[in-house]
Amino acid sequence: MYADASYAPESLRICDLGFAKQLRSETGLLMTPCYTASFVAPEVLRKQGYDEACDIWSLGVLLYTMLAGYV
């Protein structure tokens, strides 16, 4: 996310850094791993395919780290 110095709502920009994908498979699962090792969900490591639930897993790890102060 990017905002200029005014922080006005119309100045906000969202970018995906090239990682966004459109689901085209029948199962609705992605197979290309794009992750940070400390926050990755188990199904990505097992190469089983993954969906948006992996983002919730990663968010949980980040929140735990912020609250506990360690991984």
Coordinates of C-alpha atoms in Angstrom, one line a residue:
M1 CA 0.0 0.0 0.0
Y2 CA 1.3 3.5 -0.8
A3 CA 0.1 7.0 0.1
D4 CA 1.6 10.3 -0.6
A5 CA 2.4 12.8 2.1
S6 CA -1.2 14.1 2.3
Y7 CA -2.5 10.7 3.3
A8 CA -5.8 11.6 1.5
P9 CA -8.0 8.6 0.7
E10 CA -7.7 9.3 -3.0
S11 CA -3.9 9.1 -2.8
L12 CA -3.9 5.5 -1.6
R13 CA -2.5 2.9 -4.0
I14 CA -2.5 -0.9 -3.6
C15 CA 0.0 -3.0 -5.4
D16 CA 0.5 -6.8 -5.6
L17 CA 4.2 -6.9 -6.7
G18 CA 3.3 -9.4 -9.4
F19 CA 2.0 -12.1 -7.1
A20 CA -1.7 -11.9 -7.8
K21 CA -3.1 -14.8 -9.7
Q22 CA -6.5 -15.6 -11.2
L23 CA -7.8 -19.0 -10.2
R24 CA -8.4 -21.1 -13.3
S25 CA -8.4 -24.7 -12.0
E26 CA -11.4 -26.7 -11.3
T27 CA -10.4 -27.2 -7.7
G28 CA -9.9 -23.5 -7.0
L29 CA -6.4 -24.2 -5.6
L30 CA -3.1 -22.5 -6.5
M31 CA 0.0 -24.6 -6.8
T32 CA 2.7 -21.9 -7.2
P33 CA 4.4 -21.2 -3.9
C34 CA 4.9 -17.6 -3.0
Y35 CA 5.7 -17.2 0.7
T36 CA 7.9 -16.1 3.5
A37 CA 9.3 -19.2 5.3
S38 CA 8.3 -18.1 8.8
F39 CA 4.6 -17.5 7.9
V40 CA 3.8 -20.2 5.4
A41 CA 0.8 -22.5 5.9
P42 CA 1.4 -26.2 6.1
E43 CA -0.5 -27.0 2.8
V44 CA 1.9 -24.8 0.8
L45 CA 4.9 -26.7 2.2
R46 CA 3.2 -30.0 1.4
K47 CA 2.6 -28.8 -2.2
Q48 CA -1.1 -29.8 -1.9
G49 CA -2.4 -26.6 -3.4
Y50 CA -3.7 -23.7 -1.4
D51 CA -6.4 -21.0 -1.4
E52 CA -7.2 -17.8 0.5
A53 CA -7.2 -19.7 3.9
C54 CA -3.3 -19.6 3.7
D55 CA -3.6 -15.8 4.1
I56 CA -5.5 -16.2 7.3
W57 CA -2.9 -18.6 8.6
S58 CA -0.1 -16.1 7.8
L59 CA -2.1 -13.3 9.4
G60 CA -2.5 -15.4 12.6
V61 CA 1.3 -16.0 12.7
L62 CA 1.9 -12.3 12.3
L63 CA -0.6 -11.4 15.0
Y64 CA 0.8 -14.0 17.4
T65 CA 4.3 -12.7 16.8
M66 CA 3.2 -9.1 17.5
L67 CA 1.4 -10.1 20.7
A68 CA 3.9 -12.6 22.1
G69 CA 7.1 -10.9 20.8
Y70 CA 8.6 -14.1 19.4
V71 CA 7.7 -16.9 16.9

